[in-house]
XYZ file of C-alpha atoms in Angstrom:
611
model
C 31.548 96.091 82.369
C 30.180 92.725 81.248
C 29.592 91.652 84.866
C 27.724 94.892 85.541
C 25.385 94.259 82.618
C 24.791 90.709 83.792
C 23.826 91.964 87.253
C 21.587 94.612 85.689
C 19.836 91.993 83.547
C 18.983 90.081 86.730
C 17.847 93.083 88.742
C 15.758 94.756 86.028
C 14.347 91.676 84.312
C 11.106 91.277 86.227
C 10.041 94.943 86.516
C 10.901 95.678 82.872
C 8.963 92.701 81.525
C 6.011 93.516 83.813
C 5.948 97.181 82.797
C 6.434 96.539 79.084
C 4.023 93.596 78.875
C 1.485 95.320 81.083
C 1.313 98.212 78.610
C 0.679 95.947 75.617
C -2.822 95.214 74.337
C -2.470 91.444 73.972
C -4.754 89.464 71.650
C -4.083 85.837 72.618
C -5.498 83.342 70.101
C -5.688 79.670 70.974
C -6.952 76.572 69.130
C -10.607 75.595 69.406
C -9.508 72.741 71.690
C -8.188 75.286 74.228
C -4.738 76.050 75.603
C -2.337 73.311 76.521
C 0.537 73.249 78.990
C 1.159 71.849 82.459
C -1.040 74.431 84.273
C -3.891 73.251 82.017
C -3.380 69.519 82.442
C -1.007 68.384 79.658
C 2.670 69.257 79.502
C 4.048 70.249 76.100
C 7.120 71.466 74.273
C 6.602 75.047 73.080
C 8.328 76.048 69.859
C 8.826 79.564 68.427
C 11.232 81.463 66.202
C 14.192 83.118 67.916
C 13.320 86.664 66.856
C 9.752 86.453 68.233
C 10.353 85.167 71.771
C 10.060 88.338 73.901
C 6.219 88.510 74.209
C 6.106 84.889 75.418
C 8.264 85.796 78.406
C 5.380 88.008 79.499
C 2.439 85.745 78.576
C 3.953 82.577 80.096
C 5.810 84.103 83.057
C 5.611 82.235 86.325
C 4.512 78.943 84.733
C 7.824 77.146 85.295
C 8.426 76.448 81.606
C 11.949 75.068 81.056
C 13.619 76.969 78.217
C 16.667 75.764 76.317
C 19.200 78.624 76.279
C 22.652 78.679 74.727
C 25.740 78.785 76.953
C 27.219 81.777 75.100
C 27.479 85.214 76.785
C 24.370 86.473 74.971
C 22.563 83.413 76.231
C 23.445 84.355 79.805
C 21.565 87.647 79.486
C 18.514 85.754 78.237
C 18.926 83.177 81.006
C 18.923 85.922 83.656
C 15.725 87.471 82.254
C 13.991 84.101 82.064
C 15.025 83.003 85.533
C 13.773 86.225 87.125
C 10.402 85.760 85.402
C 9.782 82.268 86.694
C 11.186 80.079 83.927
C 13.396 77.033 84.310
C 16.610 76.735 82.308
C 18.284 74.039 80.265
C 21.663 75.263 79.024
C 23.011 74.183 75.657
C 22.494 74.580 71.917
C 23.170 72.896 68.602
C 26.675 74.391 68.523
C 27.697 73.761 72.138
C 26.518 71.258 74.689
C 23.673 70.188 72.462
C 23.466 66.472 73.283
C 23.572 67.035 77.023
C 20.928 69.784 76.766
C 18.694 67.542 74.652
C 18.837 64.763 77.231
C 18.132 67.185 80.072
C 15.125 68.664 78.247
C 13.745 65.179 77.617
C 14.201 64.311 81.304
C 12.304 67.395 82.439
C 9.500 66.852 79.963
C 9.134 63.254 81.121
C 8.895 64.514 84.707
C 5.786 66.490 83.727
C 7.233 69.969 83.196
C 6.709 72.135 80.110
C 9.632 72.900 77.808
C 10.375 75.578 75.227
C 12.850 75.823 72.381
C 13.795 78.202 69.572
C 14.532 75.748 66.746
C 16.419 78.303 64.628
C 18.736 79.376 67.461
C 21.269 80.285 68.545
C 22.719 81.482 65.231
C 20.238 80.667 62.505
C 19.465 80.529 59.696
C 16.384 82.461 60.769
C 13.051 80.665 60.676
C 14.582 77.395 59.506
C 14.024 74.357 61.656
C 16.561 71.714 62.501
C 15.725 68.258 63.748
C 16.331 68.838 67.475
C 12.757 69.870 68.299
C 11.276 66.757 66.704
C 13.902 64.556 68.349
C 13.059 65.900 71.817
C 9.306 65.536 71.248
C 9.687 61.936 70.088
C 11.917 60.917 72.982
C 9.762 62.669 75.613
C 6.474 61.614 73.965
C 4.895 65.073 74.289
C 3.087 67.314 71.759
C 4.854 70.301 70.248
C 2.863 73.546 70.471
C 4.147 76.139 67.964
C 3.746 79.772 69.047
C 3.647 82.915 66.901
C 3.948 86.516 68.071
C 3.905 89.936 66.452
C 3.330 93.500 67.597
C 2.985 97.059 66.356
C 4.580 99.542 66.673
C 7.844 97.686 66.911
C 11.564 97.870 66.314
C 13.298 95.177 64.279
C 17.000 94.807 64.944
C 19.559 94.057 62.245
C 20.618 90.864 63.961
C 20.594 87.512 62.190
C 17.131 86.735 63.634
C 15.677 90.217 62.934
C 14.683 90.359 66.607
C 11.334 92.063 67.160
C 10.839 94.470 70.067
C 7.263 95.667 70.413
C 7.204 99.161 71.895
C 5.216 100.183 74.991
C 1.434 100.255 74.437
C 1.783 98.218 71.234
C -0.981 96.001 69.898
C 0.356 92.497 70.454
C -0.846 89.246 68.886
C 0.089 85.869 70.352
C -1.136 82.817 68.440
C -0.967 79.365 69.976
C -0.889 76.693 67.304
C -2.486 73.299 67.055
C -0.507 70.674 68.971
C 1.714 68.593 66.705
C 1.679 65.091 68.176
C 4.533 62.751 67.159
C 3.176 59.748 65.310
C 4.164 56.251 66.281
C 7.269 55.410 64.282
C 7.215 58.813 62.544
C 10.601 59.847 61.223
C 12.331 62.948 62.511
C 12.339 64.568 59.059
C 8.575 64.172 58.609
C 7.793 65.403 62.119
C 10.129 68.373 61.642
C 8.284 69.324 58.455
C 4.941 69.301 60.317
C 6.284 71.394 63.182
C 7.890 73.888 60.804
C 4.673 74.277 58.780
C 2.574 75.030 61.875
C 5.228 77.377 63.309
C 5.247 79.275 60.040
C 1.435 79.426 60.040
C 1.069 80.831 63.560
C 3.846 83.371 62.960
C 2.126 84.674 59.836
C -1.229 84.632 61.622
C 0.222 86.845 64.346
C 1.484 89.275 61.699
C -1.985 89.432 60.129
C -3.498 90.301 63.508
C -0.922 92.911 64.531
C 0.668 94.672 61.567
C -1.236 97.735 60.345
C -1.327 97.110 56.587
C -2.863 93.594 56.622
C -5.176 94.695 59.444
C -6.417 97.624 57.336
C -6.754 95.453 54.226
C -8.701 92.831 56.177
C -10.969 95.494 57.674
C -11.682 96.928 54.218
C -12.492 93.490 52.793
C -14.733 92.658 55.737
C -16.548 95.992 55.488
C -17.068 95.533 51.751
C -18.273 91.956 52.217
C -20.823 93.016 54.824
C -21.951 96.007 52.766
C -22.656 93.765 49.780
C -24.750 91.269 51.751
C -28.118 92.970 51.023
C -27.368 93.163 47.299
C -26.121 89.562 47.322
C -29.295 88.408 49.101
C -31.400 90.200 46.510
C -29.475 88.606 43.630
C -29.786 85.163 45.242
C -33.569 85.485 45.494
C -33.875 84.423 41.856
C -31.560 81.430 42.235
C -32.619 77.845 43.082
C -33.276 77.089 46.743
C -30.215 74.892 47.228
C -27.925 77.500 45.718
C -29.422 80.258 47.895
C -28.701 78.237 51.014
C -25.201 77.131 50.062
C -24.102 80.625 48.982
C -25.002 81.737 52.538
C -22.932 78.953 54.069
C -25.926 76.773 54.940
C -24.510 73.358 54.164
C -25.102 70.020 55.825
C -23.030 69.846 59.065
C -20.050 67.506 58.930
C -18.675 65.609 61.922
C -15.892 63.758 60.092
C -13.452 66.706 59.783
C -13.050 66.530 55.975
C -10.338 68.005 53.827
C -12.052 70.946 52.124
C -11.124 71.235 48.431
C -12.153 74.222 46.317
C -12.028 74.897 42.595
C -13.983 77.665 40.910
C -15.395 75.828 37.895
C -15.131 72.710 35.789
C -11.503 73.162 34.762
C -10.232 73.588 38.309
C -12.454 70.787 39.595
C -11.131 68.371 36.999
C -7.725 68.902 38.561
C -9.094 68.395 42.092
C -11.306 65.338 41.557
C -8.368 62.934 41.053
C -6.822 64.273 44.273
C -10.172 63.801 46.044
C -10.289 60.230 44.763
C -6.747 59.680 46.073
C -7.838 60.878 49.522
C -10.959 58.707 49.497
C -8.874 55.638 48.636
C -6.763 56.415 51.699
C -9.765 56.808 53.998
C -9.775 60.625 54.239
C -13.137 62.434 54.024
C -13.437 65.353 51.595
C -15.841 68.218 50.946
C -15.634 69.915 47.539
C -16.842 73.431 46.750
C -17.139 75.417 43.539
C -18.287 78.851 42.460
C -20.103 78.330 39.146
C -23.352 76.452 38.364
C -21.476 74.324 35.799
C -19.043 73.293 38.512
C -21.917 72.477 40.877
C -23.463 70.180 38.266
C -20.126 68.425 37.899
C -19.922 67.961 41.665
C -23.464 66.590 41.809
C -22.463 63.775 39.456
C -19.006 63.174 40.908
C -20.011 61.011 43.864
C -18.306 63.372 46.329
C -20.111 65.536 48.910
C -19.949 69.189 47.960
C -21.623 72.561 47.735
C -21.335 76.045 46.336
C -18.653 78.161 47.952
C -20.213 80.710 50.314
C -20.050 84.246 49.007
C -17.157 86.247 50.483
C -19.223 87.809 53.289
C -17.739 87.152 56.762
C -20.930 85.889 58.491
C -21.644 83.424 55.688
C -18.037 82.243 55.594
C -18.025 81.664 59.368
C -21.282 79.704 59.163
C -19.777 77.479 56.483
C -16.614 76.858 58.534
C -18.628 76.016 61.668
C -20.671 73.446 59.764
C -17.917 71.801 57.709
C -15.150 71.968 60.377
C -12.373 71.271 57.827
C -9.067 69.824 58.952
C -7.287 71.381 55.942
C -8.044 73.495 52.876
C -6.847 72.636 49.363
C -7.257 75.501 46.877
C -6.887 75.150 43.117
C -5.210 77.673 40.810
C -5.990 81.290 41.838
C -9.052 81.149 44.098
C -8.004 83.845 46.570
C -11.119 85.187 48.327
C -9.743 87.441 51.088
C -12.440 87.082 53.770
C -12.715 83.334 53.280
C -8.965 82.802 53.377
C -8.463 84.980 56.444
C -11.283 83.359 58.429
C -10.039 79.858 57.631
C -6.394 80.742 58.232
C -6.965 82.435 61.585
C -9.328 79.600 62.504
C -6.388 77.206 62.422
C -7.128 75.532 59.086
C -3.824 74.707 57.352
C -3.815 75.519 53.639
C -2.374 74.026 50.475
C -2.507 75.691 47.048
C -2.235 73.306 44.088
C -1.951 73.993 40.351
C -1.142 77.582 41.328
C -1.173 80.039 38.475
C -1.004 83.820 38.503
C -1.174 85.834 35.296
C 0.213 89.341 35.011
C -3.337 90.704 35.041
C -4.308 88.694 38.139
C -1.133 89.777 39.911
C -1.885 93.441 39.185
C -5.431 93.017 40.512
C -4.260 91.330 43.731
C -1.403 93.698 44.556
C -3.621 96.081 46.612
C -4.193 93.124 48.961
C -0.617 91.842 48.759
C 0.204 92.132 52.478
C -2.944 90.237 53.443
C -2.916 87.529 50.748
C 0.877 87.213 50.660
C 0.940 86.799 54.439
C -1.739 84.111 54.367
C -0.071 82.150 51.557
C 3.288 82.494 53.329
C 1.687 80.574 56.199
C 0.326 77.776 53.998
C 1.793 74.296 54.339
C 2.525 74.312 50.597
C 2.095 76.673 47.646
C 2.507 74.458 44.589
C 2.754 76.587 41.465
C 2.138 75.211 38.000
C 5.221 76.871 36.467
C 8.378 78.667 37.512
C 6.970 81.913 36.147
C 3.850 81.491 38.288
C 6.036 80.824 41.339
C 7.941 84.044 40.691
C 4.661 85.978 40.527
C 3.474 84.485 43.801
C 6.775 85.547 45.320
C 6.288 89.077 44.025
C 2.841 89.069 45.671
C 4.644 88.601 48.999
C 4.686 84.821 49.393
C 7.850 83.917 51.318
C 9.383 80.576 52.198
C 10.715 77.383 50.697
C 7.227 75.858 50.775
C 6.634 77.734 47.488
C 7.525 75.177 44.817
C 6.837 74.215 41.214
C 4.974 70.945 40.773
C 2.974 70.993 37.497
C -0.744 70.314 37.192
C -2.875 67.643 38.872
C -5.028 67.419 35.724
C -2.432 64.830 34.758
C -4.348 62.508 37.092
C -7.704 62.977 35.342
C -8.979 60.349 32.931
C -11.095 61.592 29.990
C -13.786 59.355 28.595
C -13.401 57.418 25.351
C -14.530 59.019 22.079
C -18.065 58.305 20.952
C -17.869 55.280 18.595
C -20.021 57.135 16.055
C -17.692 60.106 15.739
C -15.207 58.350 13.477
C -17.979 57.485 11.007
C -18.596 61.204 10.480
C -15.182 61.546 8.824
C -13.826 60.003 5.603
C -12.918 56.368 6.209
C -9.311 56.773 5.091
C -8.677 60.108 6.878
C -5.639 60.361 9.133
C -6.774 62.761 11.833
C -4.858 65.393 13.772
C -6.906 66.931 16.605
C -5.946 70.516 17.433
C -7.332 71.565 20.811
C -7.934 75.000 22.392
C -6.545 76.867 19.404
C -6.109 80.632 19.572
C -6.034 83.379 16.906
C -3.287 82.768 14.369
C -3.068 79.030 15.027
C -5.798 77.409 12.885
C -4.262 78.377 9.538
C -0.695 77.142 10.322
C -2.126 73.869 11.683
C -4.356 73.346 8.644
C -1.516 74.221 6.239
C 0.867 71.770 7.930
C -1.795 69.042 7.806
C -2.469 69.636 4.096
C 1.260 69.297 3.415
C 1.423 66.003 5.342
C -1.874 64.465 4.178
C -3.663 64.808 7.533
C -7.211 65.959 8.245
C -7.206 68.698 10.922
C -10.089 68.649 13.398
C -9.688 71.967 15.223
C -11.452 73.083 18.411
C -10.990 76.837 18.955
C -10.716 77.883 22.584
C -13.580 80.355 22.161
C -16.530 79.459 19.944
C -17.124 83.130 19.210
C -14.135 82.945 16.845
C -15.586 80.222 14.611
C -16.765 82.524 11.824
C -13.460 84.391 11.819
C -11.445 81.162 11.670
C -13.636 79.734 8.902
C -13.273 82.859 6.747
C -9.494 82.790 7.169
C -9.260 79.126 6.180
C -11.612 79.436 3.227
C -9.647 82.465 2.049
C -6.656 80.133 1.676
C -8.606 77.552 -0.306
C -9.664 75.157 2.455
C -13.046 73.470 2.292
C -14.257 73.818 5.874
C -17.005 71.877 7.644
C -18.453 72.398 11.113
C -18.562 69.452 13.486
C -22.314 69.789 13.868
C -22.695 69.617 10.050
C -20.747 66.388 9.460
C -20.619 64.240 7.436
C -19.612 66.564 4.617
C -16.876 66.878 2.020
C -14.055 68.880 3.592
C -10.330 69.137 4.199
C -10.617 70.937 7.568
C -13.112 70.644 10.438
C -14.000 73.263 13.051
C -15.547 71.937 16.267
C -18.540 74.102 17.161
C -19.711 72.516 20.427
C -18.533 72.566 24.027
C -17.374 69.774 26.287
C -16.045 67.119 23.901
C -12.391 68.071 23.383
C -10.953 65.842 26.120
C -12.632 62.814 24.451
C -12.094 64.041 20.900
C -8.311 63.741 21.285
C -8.776 59.959 21.411
C -9.835 59.736 17.752
C -6.662 61.363 16.435
C -3.374 59.728 15.650
C -1.627 63.029 16.412
C -2.539 66.152 18.393
C -1.633 69.819 18.465
C -2.183 71.702 21.734
C -3.180 75.325 21.249
C -2.045 78.489 22.957
C 1.545 77.512 22.172
C 2.132 79.262 18.839
C 0.475 82.310 20.381
C 2.392 83.657 23.380
C -0.098 82.353 25.949
C 1.760 79.601 27.808
C -0.233 76.729 26.332
C -3.192 74.598 27.304
C -3.582 71.110 28.714
C -1.156 68.665 27.072
C -2.252 65.920 29.440
C -5.546 65.135 27.709
C -4.032 63.704 24.511
C -1.454 61.839 26.572
C -4.244 60.127 28.524
C -5.435 58.616 25.216
C -1.907 57.555 24.272
C -1.764 60.210 21.518
C 1.569 61.982 20.890
C 1.360 65.758 20.555
C 3.047 68.804 19.074
C 3.274 72.265 20.633
C 4.696 75.603 19.646
C 7.421 77.408 21.621
C 5.072 78.933 24.258
C 4.278 75.975 26.511
C 5.318 77.391 29.883
C 2.080 76.463 31.661
C 2.930 72.784 31.136
C 6.704 73.040 30.836
C 7.524 70.038 33.033
C 5.114 67.753 31.175
C 6.207 68.917 27.695
C 9.894 68.514 28.522
C 9.325 65.065 30.013
C 7.234 63.934 27.014
C 9.611 65.347 24.403
C 12.551 63.737 26.189
C 10.772 60.372 25.980
C 9.829 60.804 22.306
C 6.112 61.378 22.981
C 6.036 65.037 21.917
C 7.711 67.507 19.582
C 8.202 71.266 19.882
C 7.899 73.532 16.831
C 9.940 76.729 16.989
C 7.168 78.656 15.201
C 4.328 78.404 12.655
C 6.692 77.736 9.735
C 8.312 74.830 11.595
C 5.039 73.129 12.500
C 4.951 70.719 9.529
C 8.519 69.592 10.191
C 7.768 68.977 13.898
C 4.659 66.932 13.082
C 6.534 64.987 10.412
C 9.419 64.139 12.749
C 7.001 62.887 15.421
C 5.088 60.818 12.849
C 8.326 59.209 11.688
C 9.149 57.934 15.190
C 5.585 57.731 16.456
C 5.569 56.062 19.881
C 3.008 53.445 20.821
C -0.010 54.472 22.916
C 1.430 52.432 25.793
C 4.689 54.417 25.660
C 2.808 57.730 25.753
C 0.699 56.585 28.695
C 3.900 55.471 30.412
C 5.155 59.060 30.269
C 1.869 60.173 31.794
C 2.207 57.604 34.599
C 5.670 58.940 35.378
C 4.269 62.454 35.808
C 1.334 61.076 37.834
C 3.524 59.358 40.397
C 5.539 62.478 41.167
C 2.457 64.681 41.564
C 0.687 62.209 43.873
C 3.794 61.813 46.014
C 4.272 65.561 46.418
C 0.597 66.156 47.200
C 0.651 63.507 49.918
C 3.822 65.078 51.372
C 2.094 68.488 51.464
C -0.901 67.004 53.289
C 1.360 65.372 55.844
C 3.069 68.711 56.486
C -0.443 69.991 57.236
C -0.800 67.131 59.778
C -3.381 65.277 57.656
C -2.779 61.553 58.039
C -2.811 60.076 54.539
């Protein structure tokens, strides 16, 4: 019976592939540089996941591509089908005959033929890459071209590779990736990571082009974006000329293939600017974008080229991409504009998300686009969430893969300015100051009470200035004499900061700090700003947004955690008793800095950006 099936696989291979493939509606996407391969002047090693190989037998039939096929019985069926459709064969796999097959593939590639390999075969794990592909490419000195395929309607088998069989007359997407060229002296592990990232990207891109739900979601977003263009143009008429142009994607053309970095406003940009500076030091061009006027003013004074982000209308997004020609996209936090992301992703721009955060509310708002956004982020080179909870929410949005990781917050790399020398003269000469930053409802009174008990003067900056009157009434109701920052100097035992933009410098005039949003169940605010001044800090129990930094600092004696409002005085007192030097606190910050820089550079290298 087995011999009969083997003969049948030889006899029926060519007509079946021709009939099935001929019925498909194939959308073949290639890089802007054009297709590669021996028939087009440069031989390559094709790479694709095991469960997605069938459409490539049709699209690359008759080209003489040498495919590595296992020597198992199942491999013989595949070998028969390939041979009858004009492919060459190299027999062997990682589990049997691997070394001999590797040498034979290298020999054929060096002779000028094309090769092909399924790096997760013959037994998996699915969509996980071993080092054989990179080893062959290095030895043969040829580029690796990752391929992605997807089709609908389809059948997915329950095999280890979830093999995909697109049915007759299916819509089929085939995406040819950017060639991954082995670097001189590049290690196998690093090259493997680059190949895996691009293979994941093209596979997800094919899904976005073929599967009905992301196709429908993309069509709805595109239709909405186009429908809003007249209203957007009308609204822009009242804006400054430069903003009108940049919102429509009319930016100065770039020829240096920059890394495009986007953060919505000042907070996100403060986390990106140190990364931009890191890239500039390493000779990599950057282009920064933002969404808000405040962010644009920050960019104008940053020394980096930048612009407003184009509004999420497909023609304006495409114009922007044609002019900037980015080699990679670095997004900050939760800037997920569907048309922009899809155009960049399908245009071959590898993506990296840094400082990723996703609140419950944001997750609920993005769920209707989960298949589209989750598919795009699944194809990113790295999704670097700020916290474990944020990573779990990204996963629930549909982000799959081990490239989703927790890394912290790049704001650790930012350096706030020094306090104004005149600020200290506004306060009593003998005052020992605790600066409480970004406080939320229910936090000012416990902080002020703890400070009164310990003989400290609290200088408190509420997160929202609209709460100032409420906070002042609450404090005065408990007997505090409250002054506003703008009204100093004045007799007081508590100060409320009533102006924007000074908190990051204000921390430097305190001998202790409290970081708000941590007694309230909000996950906490930026603990890195006091650390940059060498100031130790106290937080409440809700510090999840900066968990890694808090745990590192508390482990090194630079921070203390209060279990609740009633324990705040004890936590401050314990930290005061063992108060570390400013140099020790900055040393903790440097430790966090080094890890974040190293992981960001690794993510860029996976995206084939030479850093």
